[in-house]
């Protein structure tokens, strides 16, 4: 094939846009598809490793019980001694992620991560309201909703930092885990870390778009499509969290 | 922006220029958005309730994965507006997910074998 023949062709000879979306938005969709494959690989890999271990040993602890009082901060050691936490089987998530800020020592499984999930759902709805306001060219409403989305993203990141600090403080790293198999802690840090980095990039992108909204960049351009594109990314991050929440905390 | 020409109409349906063309945006209202929000909100509450009500096991896991897929579908179709896009775009995004289904079947089968090996 000679390059001249290629250059002689017009850029696009098909008439109308086949997908009826702009080039940028289409490429955002393709990027998110590839990102979905990356997250699927991580989560399916987690599922496979977990499935290859025997199920967790069930330890009945009533909701809200004061573990600090009962075990004098020796909860993990007691569970290791009784065989509830051992390297040969997967730990039950509600014995690992059972903390809540300012309620030290109480057994509160799923509560904190549910709060994180609700924060992300709220920031998703403010994002989609910003997109909708952009379609109506309502600059003020776009700005307010973008700002609320950024706050939600920062709140989520703060919660995740607290959760990581807690888990690391108990002795979990990429290569050690007092609760059970090392792969449990390693995959927890890799997958929630990869998701958390997506949230962080999403917040950075949202801040840039928010500043452009305030400066009137999109008002001048005549459309708020950049808000729609960053909205696609932000909702994808929420979508991934649905599955991280399901696989790491519920199952 | 080298291609940008101030005389061009970026929304022009007939003279489609892929470097600048953007379809004219129009709102679909906020009703479906709020309905999706409440759906996500209550399904998450349902997740929490089922976590404490059902015994751990394969049945509960399947319920959680099913609810997760429902939540994901609402996020993609309403929040990400895929519902309002062309059929060809919907298929471009949704059909490749068959590879993920394949990966799940294949890797869980593998894991079943690892289960019988000594680590």
Coordinates of C-alpha atoms in Angstrom, one line a residue:
Chain A
X1 CA 0.0 0.0 0.0
X2 CA 1.4 3.3 -1.0
X3 CA 1.0 6.2 1.5
X4 CA -0.2 8.4 -1.3
X5 CA -3.3 6.3 -1.8
X6 CA -4.2 6.6 1.8
X7 CA -3.6 10.3 1.9
X8 CA -5.9 10.8 -1.1
X9 CA -8.9 9.5 0.9
X10 CA -11.0 12.1 2.8
X11 CA -10.8 12.0 6.6
X12 CA -14.3 10.4 6.8
X13 CA -16.4 9.5 3.8
X14 CA -19.3 7.9 5.7
X15 CA -21.5 11.1 6.0
X16 CA -22.9 11.2 9.5
X17 CA -21.2 10.1 12.7
X18 CA -21.7 6.4 13.0
X19 CA -21.9 6.4 16.8
X20 CA -23.5 9.9 17.1
X21 CA -21.0 10.8 19.9
X22 CA -18.0 13.0 19.6
X23 CA -14.5 11.5 19.1
X24 CA -13.5 12.4 22.7
X25 CA -16.5 10.8 24.3
X26 CA -16.2 7.7 22.2
X27 CA -12.5 7.3 23.2
X28 CA -13.5 7.8 26.9
X29 CA -15.9 4.8 26.4
X30 CA -13.2 2.7 24.9
X31 CA -10.7 3.6 27.7
X32 CA -13.3 2.7 30.3
X33 CA -13.9 -0.6 28.5
X34 CA -10.2 -1.4 28.8
X35 CA -10.2 -0.3 32.4
X36 CA -13.1 -2.6 33.1
X37 CA -11.0 -5.5 31.8
X38 CA -8.2 -4.5 34.1
X39 CA -10.5 -4.4 37.2
X40 CA -12.3 -7.6 36.1
X41 CA -8.9 -9.4 35.9
X42 CA -8.0 -8.2 39.4
X43 CA -11.4 -9.1 40.9
X44 CA -11.7 -12.4 39.1
X45 CA -8.1 -13.2 40.2
X46 CA -9.1 -12.4 43.8
X47 CA -12.2 -14.6 43.4
X48 CA -10.1 -17.5 42.1
X49 CA -7.5 -17.3 44.9
X50 CA -10.2 -17.0 47.5
X51 CA -12.2 -20.0 46.0
X52 CA -9.0 -22.1 46.2
X53 CA -8.9 -21.7 50.0
X54 CA -11.4 -23.4 52.4
X55 CA -14.3 -21.2 53.6
X56 CA -13.9 -19.0 56.7
X57 CA -14.4 -20.4 60.2
X58 CA -17.5 -18.8 61.6
X59 CA -17.1 -17.0 64.9
X60 CA -20.4 -15.6 66.3
X61 CA -19.8 -12.2 67.9
X62 CA -22.9 -10.0 68.5
X63 CA -23.0 -6.6 66.7
X64 CA -21.6 -3.8 68.8
X65 CA -19.9 -6.0 71.4
X66 CA -16.9 -4.3 73.1
X67 CA -13.9 -6.4 71.9
X68 CA -11.5 -4.1 73.7
X69 CA -13.1 -4.9 77.0
X70 CA -13.4 -8.6 76.4
X71 CA -9.9 -9.3 74.8
X72 CA -7.9 -6.3 76.2
X73 CA -6.6 -5.6 72.6
X74 CA -5.6 -9.2 72.2
X75 CA -8.4 -10.0 69.8
X76 CA -6.3 -11.0 66.9
X77 CA -4.0 -13.1 69.0
X78 CA -7.0 -14.9 70.6
X79 CA -8.5 -15.6 67.2
X80 CA -5.1 -17.0 66.0
X81 CA -4.8 -19.2 69.1
X82 CA -8.3 -20.6 68.6
X83 CA -7.7 -21.2 64.9
X84 CA -10.3 -18.7 63.6
X85 CA -7.5 -16.8 61.9
X86 CA -5.0 -19.2 60.2
X87 CA -3.0 -19.3 57.0
X88 CA -4.8 -22.3 55.8
X89 CA -8.2 -20.7 55.3
X90 CA -9.7 -17.3 54.2
X91 CA -10.7 -15.0 57.1
X92 CA -14.3 -13.8 57.4
X93 CA -14.4 -10.1 56.4
X94 CA -16.5 -9.0 59.3
X95 CA -13.8 -10.0 61.8
X96 CA -11.2 -8.0 59.8
X97 CA -13.1 -4.8 58.8
X98 CA -15.1 -4.2 62.0
X99 CA -13.9 -0.8 63.1
X100 CA -15.5 2.6 63.1
X101 CA -13.8 6.0 63.8
X102 CA -14.3 7.2 67.5
X103 CA -15.9 3.9 68.5
X104 CA -12.7 2.1 69.5
X105 CA -12.9 -1.6 70.2
X106 CA -16.5 -2.1 69.3
X107 CA -17.4 -4.9 66.8
X108 CA -19.2 -3.0 64.0
X109 CA -18.7 -5.1 60.8
X110 CA -19.7 -3.6 57.5
X111 CA -20.7 -0.2 59.0
X112 CA -17.8 1.9 57.9
X113 CA -17.6 0.5 54.4
X114 CA -21.3 1.0 54.0
X115 CA -20.7 4.7 54.9
X116 CA -18.0 4.8 52.2
X117 CA -20.5 3.3 49.7
X118 CA -23.2 5.9 50.5
X119 CA -20.6 8.7 50.2
X120 CA -19.8 7.4 46.7
X121 CA -23.4 7.0 45.7
X122 CA -24.1 10.6 46.8
X123 CA -21.1 11.9 44.9
X124 CA -22.3 10.0 41.8
X125 CA -25.7 11.7 41.9
X126 CA -24.2 15.1 42.3
X127 CA -22.0 14.3 39.3
X128 CA -24.9 13.3 37.1
X129 CA -26.8 16.4 38.2
X130 CA -23.8 18.5 37.0
X131 CA -23.9 16.7 33.7
X132 CA -27.6 17.3 33.3
X133 CA -27.2 21.0 34.3
X134 CA -24.4 21.2 31.6
X135 CA -26.8 20.0 29.0
X136 CA -29.1 22.9 29.9
X137 CA -26.1 25.3 29.9
X138 CA -26.7 26.2 33.5
X139 CA -23.3 27.3 34.6
X140 CA -24.2 27.9 38.3
X141 CA -25.8 24.5 38.8
X142 CA -22.8 22.7 37.1
X143 CA -20.4 24.5 39.4
X144 CA -22.3 23.7 42.6
X145 CA -22.8 20.0 41.7
X146 CA -19.2 19.6 40.6
X147 CA -18.0 21.1 43.9
X148 CA -20.2 18.7 45.9
X149 CA -18.8 15.8 43.8
X150 CA -15.2 16.8 44.7
X151 CA -16.2 17.0 48.4
X152 CA -17.6 13.5 48.1
X153 CA -14.5 12.2 46.4
X154 CA -12.3 13.7 49.1
X155 CA -14.5 12.3 51.9
X156 CA -14.2 8.8 50.3
X157 CA -10.4 9.1 50.0
X158 CA -10.2 10.2 53.7
X159 CA -12.3 7.1 54.7
X160 CA -10.0 4.8 52.7
X161 CA -6.9 6.3 54.2
X162 CA -8.4 5.7 57.7
X163 CA -9.3 2.1 56.8
X164 CA -5.8 1.4 55.4
X165 CA -4.1 3.0 58.5
X166 CA -6.2 0.7 60.7
X167 CA -5.4 -2.4 58.7
X168 CA -1.7 -1.6 58.4
X169 CA -1.6 -0.8 62.2
X170 CA -2.9 -4.3 62.9
X171 CA 0.1 -5.8 61.0
X172 CA -1.2 -6.3 57.5
X173 CA 1.1 -5.5 54.6
X174 CA 1.7 -6.7 51.0
X175 CA 3.7 -9.6 52.5
X176 CA 2.2 -10.3 55.9
X177 CA -1.3 -10.8 57.3
X178 CA -2.2 -11.7 60.9
X179 CA -5.8 -12.5 59.9
X180 CA -5.0 -15.3 57.4
X181 CA -3.4 -15.9 54.1
X182 CA -0.9 -13.3 52.9
X183 CA -2.7 -13.1 49.5
X184 CA -5.7 -11.7 51.3
X185 CA -3.9 -8.6 52.5
X186 CA -1.9 -8.3 49.3
X187 CA -4.9 -8.4 47.1
X188 CA -6.8 -6.1 49.4
X189 CA -4.1 -3.4 49.1
X190 CA -3.6 -3.9 45.4
X191 CA -7.3 -3.8 44.4
X192 CA -8.5 -1.1 46.8
X193 CA -5.3 0.8 46.1
X194 CA -5.9 0.6 42.4
X195 CA -9.5 1.8 42.9
X196 CA -8.4 4.5 45.3
X197 CA -5.9 5.8 42.8
X198 CA -8.7 6.0 40.3
X199 CA -10.8 8.0 42.8
X200 CA -7.8 10.2 43.4
X201 CA -7.3 10.8 39.6
X202 CA -11.0 11.4 39.3
X203 CA -10.9 14.1 42.0
X204 CA -7.9 15.8 40.3
X205 CA -9.7 15.7 36.9
X206 CA -12.9 17.0 38.5
X207 CA -11.0 19.9 40.1
X208 CA -9.5 20.9 36.7
X209 CA -13.0 20.7 35.0
X210 CA -14.5 22.6 38.0
X211 CA -12.0 25.5 37.6
X212 CA -12.7 25.6 33.8
X213 CA -16.4 25.8 34.6
X214 CA -15.8 28.7 36.9
X215 CA -13.6 30.4 34.3
X216 CA -16.4 30.1 31.7
X217 CA -14.3 27.9 29.3
X218 CA -17.3 25.7 28.4
X219 CA -19.8 28.6 28.3
X220 CA -17.5 30.1 25.5
X221 CA -17.1 26.7 23.8
X222 CA -20.9 26.4 23.6
X223 CA -21.2 23.0 25.2
X224 CA -20.4 21.3 28.5
X225 CA -19.2 18.0 27.0
X226 CA -16.1 17.9 29.1
X227 CA -18.3 17.6 32.2
X228 CA -20.1 14.6 30.5
X229 CA -16.7 12.9 29.8
X230 CA -15.4 13.4 33.3
X231 CA -18.8 12.2 34.5
X232 CA -18.4 9.0 32.6
X233 CA -15.1 8.4 34.4
X234 CA -16.5 9.3 37.8
X235 CA -19.4 6.9 37.4
X236 CA -17.1 4.1 36.2
X237 CA -15.2 4.5 39.5
X238 CA -18.5 4.2 41.4
X239 CA -19.3 1.1 39.3
X240 CA -16.0 -0.5 40.2
X241 CA -16.7 0.2 43.9
X242 CA -20.0 -1.7 43.6
X243 CA -17.9 -4.8 42.8
X244 CA -15.1 -4.1 45.3
X245 CA -17.7 -3.7 48.0
X246 CA -19.4 -7.0 46.9
X247 CA -16.2 -9.1 46.7
X248 CA -14.1 -7.8 49.5
X249 CA -16.7 -7.0 52.2
X250 CA -19.9 -8.8 51.5
X251 CA -18.7 -12.2 50.2
Chain B
X1 CA -6.3 23.2 18.1
X2 CA -5.0 23.1 14.6
X3 CA -8.2 21.8 13.0
X4 CA -10.5 24.3 14.7
X5 CA -12.2 26.6 12.2
X6 CA -14.4 29.4 13.7
X7 CA -16.7 29.2 10.6
X8 CA -17.6 25.6 11.2
X9 CA -20.8 24.5 13.0
X10 CA -19.7 21.9 15.5
X11 CA -23.2 20.5 15.7
X12 CA -23.7 20.3 11.9
X13 CA -25.3 16.9 11.1
X14 CA -24.6 17.1 7.3
X15 CA -21.0 18.2 7.2
X16 CA -19.6 15.9 9.8
X17 CA -16.0 16.7 10.8
X18 CA -14.8 14.1 13.3
X19 CA -12.1 16.4 14.7
X20 CA -14.7 18.9 16.1
X21 CA -18.2 17.4 15.8
X22 CA -20.2 17.2 19.0
X23 CA -23.9 16.3 19.0
X24 CA -26.2 19.0 20.3
X25 CA -26.8 18.2 24.0
X26 CA -30.3 18.0 25.4
X27 CA -31.4 17.1 28.9
X28 CA -33.5 14.0 29.7
X29 CA -34.6 15.5 33.0
X30 CA -33.7 14.5 36.5
X31 CA -36.5 12.1 37.3
X32 CA -34.7 8.9 36.1
X33 CA -31.5 10.1 37.8
X34 CA -33.2 10.4 41.2
X35 CA -35.0 7.2 40.7
X36 CA -31.6 5.5 40.0
X37 CA -30.1 7.2 43.1
X38 CA -32.9 5.8 45.3
X39 CA -32.5 2.4 43.7
X40 CA -28.8 2.3 44.5
X41 CA -29.5 3.6 48.0
X42 CA -32.1 1.0 48.9
X43 CA -30.2 -1.9 47.2
X44 CA -27.2 -1.1 49.3
X45 CA -29.4 -1.1 52.5
X46 CA -30.8 -4.5 51.3
X47 CA -27.2 -5.7 50.9
X48 CA -26.4 -4.8 54.5
X49 CA -29.6 -6.4 55.8
X50 CA -29.1 -9.6 53.9
X51 CA -25.5 -9.7 55.2
X52 CA -26.8 -10.0 58.7
X53 CA -29.9 -12.1 58.0
X54 CA -28.6 -14.8 55.6
X55 CA -26.1 -17.4 56.5
X56 CA -22.7 -17.2 54.7
X57 CA -22.6 -19.5 51.7
X58 CA -23.0 -19.9 48.0
X59 CA -26.6 -18.8 48.0
X60 CA -25.9 -15.5 49.7
X61 CA -22.9 -14.9 47.5
X62 CA -25.0 -15.4 44.3
X63 CA -27.6 -12.9 45.7
X64 CA -24.9 -10.3 46.4
X65 CA -23.4 -10.7 42.9
X66 CA -26.9 -10.5 41.3
X67 CA -27.7 -7.3 43.2
X68 CA -24.2 -5.9 42.3
X69 CA -24.8 -6.6 38.5
X70 CA -28.2 -4.8 38.8
X71 CA -26.6 -1.8 40.5
X72 CA -23.9 -1.7 37.8
X73 CA -26.5 -1.9 35.0
X74 CA -28.4 1.1 36.4
X75 CA -25.1 3.1 36.8
X76 CA -24.1 2.4 33.2
X77 CA -27.5 2.8 31.6
X78 CA -28.8 5.8 33.4
X79 CA -25.9 7.6 35.1
X80 CA -23.6 7.1 32.1
X81 CA -26.4 7.6 29.6
X82 CA -25.7 4.5 27.7
X83 CA -29.5 4.0 27.5
X84 CA -29.8 7.1 25.3
X85 CA -26.9 6.2 23.0
X86 CA -27.0 4.5 19.6
X87 CA -27.4 0.7 19.5
X88 CA -24.0 0.3 17.9
X89 CA -22.3 2.1 20.8
X90 CA -24.2 0.0 23.3
X91 CA -23.1 -3.2 21.6
X92 CA -19.5 -2.0 21.4
X93 CA -19.4 -1.5 25.1
X94 CA -21.5 -4.4 26.4
X95 CA -20.6 -7.3 24.1
X96 CA -16.9 -7.4 24.9
X97 CA -17.9 -8.2 28.5
X98 CA -18.4 -11.8 27.3
X99 CA -14.6 -12.1 27.7
X100 CA -15.0 -11.4 31.4
X101 CA -17.7 -14.1 31.7
X102 CA -15.2 -16.4 30.0
X103 CA -12.5 -15.4 32.4
X104 CA -14.8 -16.1 35.4
X105 CA -15.7 -19.6 34.2
X106 CA -12.2 -20.5 33.3
X107 CA -10.4 -19.2 36.4
X108 CA -13.0 -20.5 38.9
X109 CA -12.5 -23.9 37.3
X110 CA -8.8 -23.5 37.7
X111 CA -9.3 -22.5 41.4
X112 CA -11.3 -25.6 41.9
X113 CA -8.2 -27.6 40.9
X114 CA -5.8 -25.5 43.1
X115 CA -8.1 -26.3 45.9
X116 CA -7.1 -30.0 45.7
X117 CA -3.3 -29.1 45.6
X118 CA -1.2 -28.4 48.7
X119 CA 0.0 -24.8 48.7

